[in-house]
Short mmCIF file of C-alpha atoms and ligand atoms in Angstrom, two decimals:
data_model
loop_
_atom_site.label_atom_id
_atom_site.label_comp_id
_atom_site.label_asym_id
_atom_site.label_seq_id
_atom_site.Cartn_x
_atom_site.Cartn_y
_atom_site.Cartn_z
CA MET A 1 10.06 47.09 59.10
CA ARG A 2 12.04 45.88 56.52
CA LYS A 3 14.69 45.32 59.13
CA GLY A 4 12.85 43.37 61.29
CA LEU A 5 11.69 41.03 58.76
CA PHE A 6 15.16 40.73 57.56
CA ALA A 7 16.06 39.99 61.35
CA LEU A 8 13.42 37.46 61.71
CA ALA A 9 14.36 35.67 58.54
CA ALA A 10 17.90 35.58 59.47
CA VAL A 11 17.01 33.79 62.47
CA GLY A 12 15.42 30.91 60.52
CA LEU A 13 14.06 27.74 61.90
CA VAL A 14 16.06 25.05 63.44
CA ALA A 15 14.37 21.83 64.05
CA THR A 16 17.31 19.79 66.14
CA GLY A 17 17.27 16.36 66.10
CA SER A 18 15.58 15.29 69.25
CA MET A 19 15.01 11.68 67.93
CA ALA A 20 18.84 11.56 66.81
CA ALA A 21 19.88 12.50 70.05
CA CYS A 22 17.35 9.65 71.39
CA GLY A 23 19.03 7.24 69.09
CA ASP A 24 22.33 7.78 70.11
CA SER A 25 21.83 7.19 73.70
CA SER A 26 19.38 4.16 72.99
CA GLY A 27 22.35 1.99 72.54
CA ASP A 28 20.98 1.13 69.26
CA SER A 29 24.02 2.60 67.20
CA ALA A 30 26.55 0.34 69.37
CA SER A 31 24.63 -2.91 68.69
CA SER A 32 24.92 -1.96 64.99
CA SER A 33 28.27 -2.04 62.82
CA SER A 34 26.82 -0.14 59.99
CA SER A 35 25.52 2.54 62.47
CA ALA A 36 27.80 5.29 60.90
CA GLY A 37 25.72 5.49 57.72
CA THR A 38 22.59 6.53 59.97
CA SER A 39 24.53 9.69 61.39
CA ALA A 40 23.31 12.47 59.45
CA GLY A 41 24.68 16.00 58.70
CA LYS A 42 23.12 19.48 59.00
CA VAL A 43 20.81 20.43 56.18
CA GLY A 44 19.95 23.78 54.51
CA VAL A 45 16.96 25.50 53.04
CA ILE A 46 16.36 28.70 51.46
CA LEU A 47 13.03 29.37 50.36
CA PRO A 48 12.26 32.36 48.20
CA ASP A 49 9.71 34.95 49.70
CA THR A 50 6.51 35.13 51.67
CA LYS A 51 4.62 37.30 49.28
CA SER A 52 4.39 35.96 45.65
CA SER A 53 2.46 33.10 47.03
CA ALA A 54 1.19 32.20 50.70
CA ARG A 55 2.63 28.41 50.19
CA TRP A 56 6.28 29.92 51.18
CA ALA A 57 5.14 31.47 54.51
CA THR A 58 2.72 28.42 55.48
CA ALA A 59 3.09 25.15 53.90
CA ASP A 60 6.72 24.72 52.58
CA VAL A 61 8.15 25.59 56.13
CA LYS A 62 5.81 23.64 58.04
CA TYR A 63 6.02 20.58 55.97
CA LEU A 64 9.58 20.53 55.81
CA THR A 65 10.35 21.37 59.62
CA ASP A 66 7.99 18.48 60.36
CA ALA A 67 9.96 15.67 57.81
CA PHE A 68 13.40 16.61 59.13
CA LYS A 69 12.39 16.60 62.93
CA ALA A 70 10.37 13.17 62.52
CA ALA A 71 13.80 11.90 61.06
CA GLY A 72 15.50 13.44 63.86
CA VAL A 73 18.08 15.50 61.54
CA GLU A 74 19.02 18.73 62.20
CA VAL A 75 17.96 21.70 59.18
CA ASP A 76 17.98 25.24 59.29
CA ILE A 77 14.88 26.61 57.00
CA GLN A 78 15.58 30.31 56.15
CA ASN A 79 13.37 32.76 53.55
CA ALA A 80 15.31 35.26 51.27
CA GLN A 81 12.14 37.59 51.45
CA GLY A 82 12.64 38.27 47.81
CA ASP A 83 15.92 39.70 48.17
CA LYS A 84 18.56 38.06 46.23
CA THR A 85 21.70 39.74 47.95
CA GLN A 86 19.69 38.15 51.12
CA PHE A 87 19.51 34.81 49.52
CA GLN A 88 23.25 34.96 48.62
CA THR A 89 24.15 35.86 52.37
CA ILE A 90 22.21 32.90 53.60
CA ALA A 91 23.81 30.70 51.46
CA ASP A 92 26.98 31.85 52.46
CA GLY A 93 26.26 31.63 55.94
CA MET A 94 24.79 27.97 55.61
CA ILE A 95 28.05 26.89 53.87
CA SER A 96 30.34 28.12 56.27
CA SER A 97 27.97 26.34 59.10
CA GLY A 98 29.09 23.23 57.46
CA VAL A 99 25.89 22.02 56.03
CA LYS A 100 26.17 18.81 53.89
CA VAL A 101 23.00 19.12 51.83
CA LEU A 102 21.73 22.58 50.59
CA VAL A 103 18.12 22.65 49.42
CA ILE A 104 17.10 25.80 47.57
CA ALA A 105 13.77 27.13 45.62
CA ASN A 106 15.56 30.01 43.84
CA LEU A 107 14.68 33.48 43.47
CA ASP A 108 16.08 33.56 39.67
CA SER A 109 18.53 31.10 37.76
CA GLY A 110 21.20 33.37 38.08
CA THR A 111 21.48 33.71 41.70
CA GLY A 112 20.34 29.99 42.50
CA ALA A 113 23.11 28.94 40.17
CA ALA A 114 25.98 31.07 41.95
CA VAL A 115 24.81 29.50 45.13
CA LEU A 116 24.85 25.88 43.78
CA THR A 117 28.44 26.65 42.19
CA LYS A 118 29.66 27.59 45.93
CA ALA A 119 27.95 24.96 47.58
CA LYS A 120 29.17 22.36 44.81
CA GLN A 121 32.70 23.68 45.77
CA ALA A 122 32.33 23.30 49.19
CA GLY A 123 31.53 19.43 48.54
CA ILE A 124 27.92 20.03 49.60
CA ALA A 125 25.14 18.13 47.88
CA THR A 126 22.29 20.14 46.48
CA ILE A 127 18.68 19.71 45.54
CA ASP A 128 16.61 22.36 43.69
CA TYR A 129 13.12 22.68 45.54
CA ASP A 130 10.11 23.22 43.26
CA ARG A 131 11.83 25.51 40.79
CA LEU A 132 14.55 24.28 38.69
CA THR A 133 17.93 26.29 38.29
CA LEU A 134 18.56 26.81 34.75
CA ASN A 135 22.18 26.21 34.49
CA GLY A 136 22.58 25.60 38.38
CA GLY A 137 23.64 21.84 37.77
CA ALA A 138 21.81 20.67 41.24
CA ASP A 139 22.21 17.15 42.01
CA TYR A 140 18.64 16.61 42.25
CA TYR A 141 15.23 18.25 41.68
CA VAL A 142 11.93 17.97 43.42
CA SER A 143 8.87 19.50 41.90
CA PHE A 144 5.36 18.78 40.64
CA ASP A 145 4.82 18.20 36.80
CA ASN A 146 4.51 21.82 35.98
CA VAL A 147 3.60 21.84 32.42
CA LYS A 148 0.46 19.42 33.73
CA VAL A 149 -0.21 22.23 36.34
CA GLY A 150 -0.78 24.51 32.97
CA GLU A 151 -2.54 22.38 31.35
CA LEU A 152 -5.18 21.99 34.38
CA GLN A 153 -5.37 25.74 34.35
CA GLY A 154 -6.08 25.73 30.54
CA GLN A 155 -8.71 23.10 30.75
CA GLY A 156 -10.23 24.62 33.65
CA LEU A 157 -10.69 27.79 32.03
CA VAL A 158 -12.21 26.45 28.94
CA ASP A 159 -14.62 24.28 31.03
CA CYS A 160 -15.82 27.56 32.96
CA ILE A 161 -16.05 29.18 29.83
CA THR A 162 -17.91 26.38 28.20
CA ALA A 163 -20.15 26.17 31.32
CA LYS A 164 -21.01 30.31 30.89
CA GLY A 165 -21.77 29.65 27.09
CA TYR A 166 -19.67 32.48 26.02
CA THR A 167 -18.84 32.45 21.83
CA LYS A 168 -15.60 33.52 20.74
CA PRO A 169 -14.41 34.90 24.48
CA VAL A 170 -11.62 37.21 24.64
CA ILE A 171 -8.82 35.62 27.32
CA ALA A 172 -6.18 37.50 29.21
CA GLU A 173 -3.08 35.81 30.27
CA LEU A 174 -1.50 36.95 33.67
CA ASN A 175 1.64 35.00 33.59
CA GLY A 176 4.30 34.12 36.72
CA SER A 177 7.53 35.85 37.05
CA PRO A 178 9.58 35.59 33.70
CA THR A 179 12.89 34.49 35.70
CA ASP A 180 10.86 31.37 37.07
CA ASN A 181 11.26 28.56 34.99
CA ASN A 182 7.95 27.28 36.69
CA ALA A 183 5.94 30.15 35.03
CA THR A 184 7.66 29.25 31.50
CA LEU A 185 6.31 25.56 32.22
CA PHE A 186 2.90 26.68 33.45
CA LYS A 187 2.51 28.63 30.17
CA GLN A 188 3.80 26.21 28.02
CA GLY A 189 0.91 23.87 29.75
CA TYR A 190 -1.87 26.24 29.51
CA ASP A 191 -1.13 27.47 26.08
CA SER A 192 -0.98 23.99 24.84
CA ILE A 193 -5.02 24.36 25.51
CA LEU A 194 -5.57 27.94 24.57
CA GLN A 195 -3.76 28.55 21.21
CA PRO A 196 -5.36 25.83 19.33
CA LYS A 197 -8.60 27.64 20.12
CA PHE A 198 -7.23 30.94 19.05
CA ASP A 199 -6.29 29.45 16.13
CA SER A 200 -9.25 27.84 14.73
CA GLY A 201 -11.11 31.23 15.98
CA GLU A 202 -12.88 29.80 18.69
CA TYR A 203 -11.56 31.85 21.05
CA VAL A 204 -9.89 35.30 20.97
CA LYS A 205 -6.20 35.81 22.05
CA GLY A 206 -6.24 38.94 24.13
CA PRO A 207 -3.27 40.97 26.32
CA ASP A 208 -0.46 38.19 27.27
CA ASN A 209 1.72 39.68 30.00
CA ALA A 210 4.28 38.56 32.63
CA VAL A 211 3.98 39.55 35.89
CA PRO A 212 7.82 40.43 37.36
CA ASP A 213 8.43 38.26 40.60
CA TRP A 214 4.79 37.19 40.74
CA ASP A 215 4.34 40.51 42.57
CA ASN A 216 0.47 40.37 43.49
CA ALA A 217 0.06 44.02 43.51
CA GLN A 218 1.91 44.63 40.01
CA GLY A 219 -0.55 41.89 38.78
CA GLY A 220 -3.23 44.25 39.78
CA THR A 221 -2.12 47.12 37.72
CA ILE A 222 -0.95 44.73 34.64
CA PHE A 223 -4.55 43.52 34.61
CA GLU A 224 -6.31 46.83 35.37
CA GLN A 225 -4.12 47.97 32.29
CA GLN A 226 -5.60 44.67 30.32
CA LEU A 227 -9.19 45.26 31.28
CA THR A 228 -8.68 49.33 30.27
CA SER A 229 -7.72 48.15 26.84
CA ASN A 230 -9.99 45.31 26.13
CA LYS A 231 -13.24 45.94 28.04
CA ASP A 232 -14.60 42.48 26.37
CA ILE A 233 -12.32 40.11 28.48
CA LYS A 234 -14.16 36.83 28.98
CA GLY A 235 -11.39 34.88 30.74
CA VAL A 236 -8.14 35.22 32.75
CA LEU A 237 -5.64 32.90 32.91
CA ALA A 238 -3.86 33.98 36.08
CA ALA A 239 -0.70 31.69 36.83
CA ASN A 240 -1.35 31.45 40.61
CA ASP A 241 -3.83 32.50 43.24
CA GLY A 242 -2.45 35.47 44.38
CA LEU A 243 -2.39 36.74 40.54
CA GLY A 244 -5.96 35.38 40.21
CA ASN A 245 -7.03 37.70 43.22
CA ALA A 246 -5.29 40.52 41.90
CA ALA A 247 -7.64 40.40 38.90
CA ILE A 248 -10.73 39.30 40.88
CA ALA A 249 -10.03 42.61 42.62
CA VAL A 250 -9.99 44.62 39.54
CA LEU A 251 -13.27 42.60 38.06
CA LYS A 252 -14.80 43.38 41.33
CA LYS A 253 -14.24 47.20 41.01
CA ASN A 254 -15.90 46.76 37.67
CA LYS A 255 -18.84 44.73 38.81
CA LEU A 256 -17.26 41.73 36.67
CA ASN A 257 -16.51 39.25 39.09
CA GLY A 258 -18.26 35.85 38.76
CA GLN A 259 -19.05 36.82 34.94
CA VAL A 260 -15.42 36.60 34.18
CA PRO A 261 -13.46 33.17 34.91
CA VAL A 262 -10.39 33.30 36.54
CA THR A 263 -7.92 30.65 37.43
CA GLY A 264 -5.18 30.09 40.06
CA GLN A 265 -2.82 27.66 41.43
CA ASP A 266 -1.79 26.63 44.96
CA ALA A 267 -4.83 26.14 46.76
CA THR A 268 -4.56 29.20 49.08
CA VAL A 269 -7.16 29.63 51.52
CA GLN A 270 -7.65 33.19 49.60
CA GLY A 271 -8.31 31.44 46.10
CA LEU A 272 -10.27 28.58 47.88
CA GLN A 273 -12.75 31.58 49.31
CA ASN A 274 -12.89 32.85 45.73
CA ILE A 275 -13.75 29.60 44.27
CA LEU A 276 -16.32 28.97 47.14
CA ALA A 277 -17.90 32.91 46.28
CA GLY A 278 -18.24 32.01 42.34
CA ASP A 279 -15.33 34.67 41.79
CA GLN A 280 -12.66 32.17 40.62
CA CYS A 281 -12.94 29.48 38.42
CA MET A 282 -10.31 26.87 39.42
CA THR A 283 -7.23 26.24 41.63
CA VAL A 284 -4.37 23.92 41.08
CA TYR A 285 -3.65 22.00 44.34
CA LYS A 286 -0.08 20.55 44.78
CA ALA A 287 0.18 18.71 48.05
CA ILE A 288 3.02 20.48 49.40
CA LYS A 289 3.67 17.89 52.20
CA LYS A 290 4.15 15.25 49.53
CA GLU A 291 6.87 17.79 47.83
CA ALA A 292 8.64 18.71 51.38
CA ASP A 293 8.50 15.02 52.13
CA ALA A 294 10.33 13.87 48.93
CA ALA A 295 12.71 16.39 49.31
CA ALA A 296 13.28 15.72 53.25
CA GLU A 297 13.60 11.88 51.96
CA LEU A 298 16.22 12.99 49.38
CA ALA A 299 18.12 15.67 51.71
CA ILE A 300 18.30 13.17 54.73
CA ALA A 301 19.59 10.20 52.30
CA LEU A 302 22.56 12.70 51.20
CA ALA A 303 22.87 13.98 54.75
CA LYS A 304 23.93 10.49 55.57
CA GLY A 305 25.88 9.89 52.79
CA GLN A 306 23.70 7.50 51.29
CA THR A 307 22.49 7.30 47.68
CA PRO A 308 19.16 8.16 47.42
CA THR A 309 16.79 5.71 45.45
CA THR A 310 13.65 8.07 44.93
CA ALA A 311 14.80 10.14 42.14
CA THR A 312 14.03 7.88 39.74
CA GLY A 313 13.03 10.37 36.95
CA THR A 314 15.04 12.88 34.93
CA VAL A 315 14.13 16.34 33.53
CA THR A 316 16.25 18.22 31.20
CA ASP A 317 17.74 21.47 32.20
CA THR A 318 16.66 23.73 29.06
CA GLU A 319 19.95 25.64 29.14
CA SER A 320 22.86 23.32 29.77
CA LYS A 321 20.99 20.43 27.98
CA LYS A 322 21.93 18.40 31.04
CA ASP A 323 19.68 16.05 32.69
CA VAL A 324 18.85 16.25 36.26
CA LYS A 325 17.69 13.59 38.41
CA SER A 326 14.22 14.20 39.51
CA VAL A 327 10.88 13.61 41.75
CA LEU A 328 7.96 14.94 39.96
CA LEU A 329 4.41 14.82 41.80
CA THR A 330 1.20 14.97 40.23
CA PRO A 331 -1.13 18.12 40.44
CA GLU A 332 -4.70 18.28 40.91
CA ALA A 333 -7.37 20.67 39.46
CA ILE A 334 -9.86 22.08 41.84
CA THR A 335 -13.29 23.60 41.53
CA LYS A 336 -16.24 24.18 43.61
CA ALA A 337 -17.16 20.49 43.27
CA ASN A 338 -14.03 19.27 45.15
CA VAL A 339 -12.85 21.86 47.12
CA LYS A 340 -13.66 19.47 50.02
CA THR A 341 -10.77 17.37 48.47
CA VAL A 342 -8.11 20.01 49.93
CA VAL A 343 -9.83 20.25 53.34
CA ASP A 344 -10.05 16.34 53.71
CA ASP A 345 -6.18 16.13 52.85
CA GLY A 346 -5.42 18.65 55.62
CA PHE A 347 -4.04 20.91 53.56
CA VAL A 348 -6.55 23.73 54.92
CA THR A 349 -8.77 23.76 57.94
CA LYS A 350 -12.26 24.20 57.74
CA ASP A 351 -11.73 26.92 60.47
CA GLU A 352 -9.51 28.52 57.99
CA LEU A 353 -11.67 28.43 54.97
CA CYS A 354 -15.30 28.56 56.34
CA THR A 355 -15.35 31.87 58.00
CA THR A 356 -18.69 33.47 58.26
CA ASP A 357 -18.75 34.70 54.83
CA TYR A 358 -18.26 31.43 53.51
CA ALA A 359 -19.74 29.18 55.55
CA LYS A 360 -22.96 28.59 53.53
CA ALA A 361 -20.67 27.70 50.75
CA CYS A 362 -18.94 25.50 52.48
CA THR A 363 -21.81 23.69 53.51
CA GLU A 364 -23.20 23.60 49.95
CA ALA A 365 -19.55 22.01 48.97
CA GLY A 366 -20.18 19.45 51.54
CA ILE A 367 -17.46 20.64 53.90
CA SER A 368 -19.00 20.23 57.29
C1 LIG B 401 5.53 28.05 42.44
C2 LIG B 401 4.20 28.17 42.81
C3 LIG B 401 3.97 29.72 43.31
C4 LIG B 401 4.69 30.48 42.44
C5 LIG B 401 4.94 31.96 43.16
C6 LIG B 401 6.40 28.94 41.46
O1 LIG B 401 7.46 28.61 41.22
O2 LIG B 401 5.55 26.59 41.62
O3 LIG B 401 3.20 27.25 43.52
O4 LIG B 401 2.82 29.74 43.25
O5 LIG B 401 6.26 29.99 42.25
O6 LIG B 401 5.58 31.88 44.56
#
């Protein structure tokens, strides 16, 4: 089974440049003396896993494939399936196959940095996708404003708790992977909202645990322990929809779902359905299409030997203290009141979301 998965991952996805082929034969290139600048080398993309969030198996691969295809640039997109050795093996393969640009969403900064170093030694341009590789020195970074993601989660939880009218609620935190720099940034964001409330005594700080590798099953086990030791938990800051769903499953077993607001992130079908059912307070929608398009745009410029102009910001690598040129996009909070925007944006379809159990709630939410 596992072997089968690896085999699948190793095949990857190759969107070959049919448009480039067209361009080559159209005579356009012959008519332009600057045509050399438009021929692009191949791009390699490595995604982390398919289990820590549905996004990696569905959204990212789809939108990246589309973006490179539209530009007629050859891309090889593979997924490391949560395996750090596999991540490095894929990278080695891409480097020896002669990619001009390597785009990675790391599994941790250590392996990510090792891969980036090898790529740079081979003269390959590098882009950190979604997750910054600490001490990695990538040429570019494309992501969302991840502190802002956390702030939206913190504020969303506060709003739901206020709506419930709870006083001195005990808040549990189910954080993302300690090896993911994003998890650190999300926590920085939500703690900036929650900590002042703990300090003032308005809220009570409950258990606060990280979930290794964002593993949803472990998240459930950890939340079960949190709830056993703190029966009075009245709010759960779960760092993404997968962890939120794990907490909701435990709350359901205890007949507490719907009474204890739970946050999330990624606007997954499951997260949105949990919101429609009243079991999840909010999620954060990150328009992955924009992120994939931004990464592809950078990669395509680099693959053509051009200097990209779109990375107008910088983020500081907290370990190396160096600035990395970056594109940071804006996340959006989603509650029952605006689930519709995610459908309108084409990120999830009505058919996926509004299955029998959710049809009524969908209609109430204006999704028709
Ligand atoms: C991503 C989230 C995702 C999480 C788990 C983070 O780095 O930004 O969108 O839910 O990883 O895969």
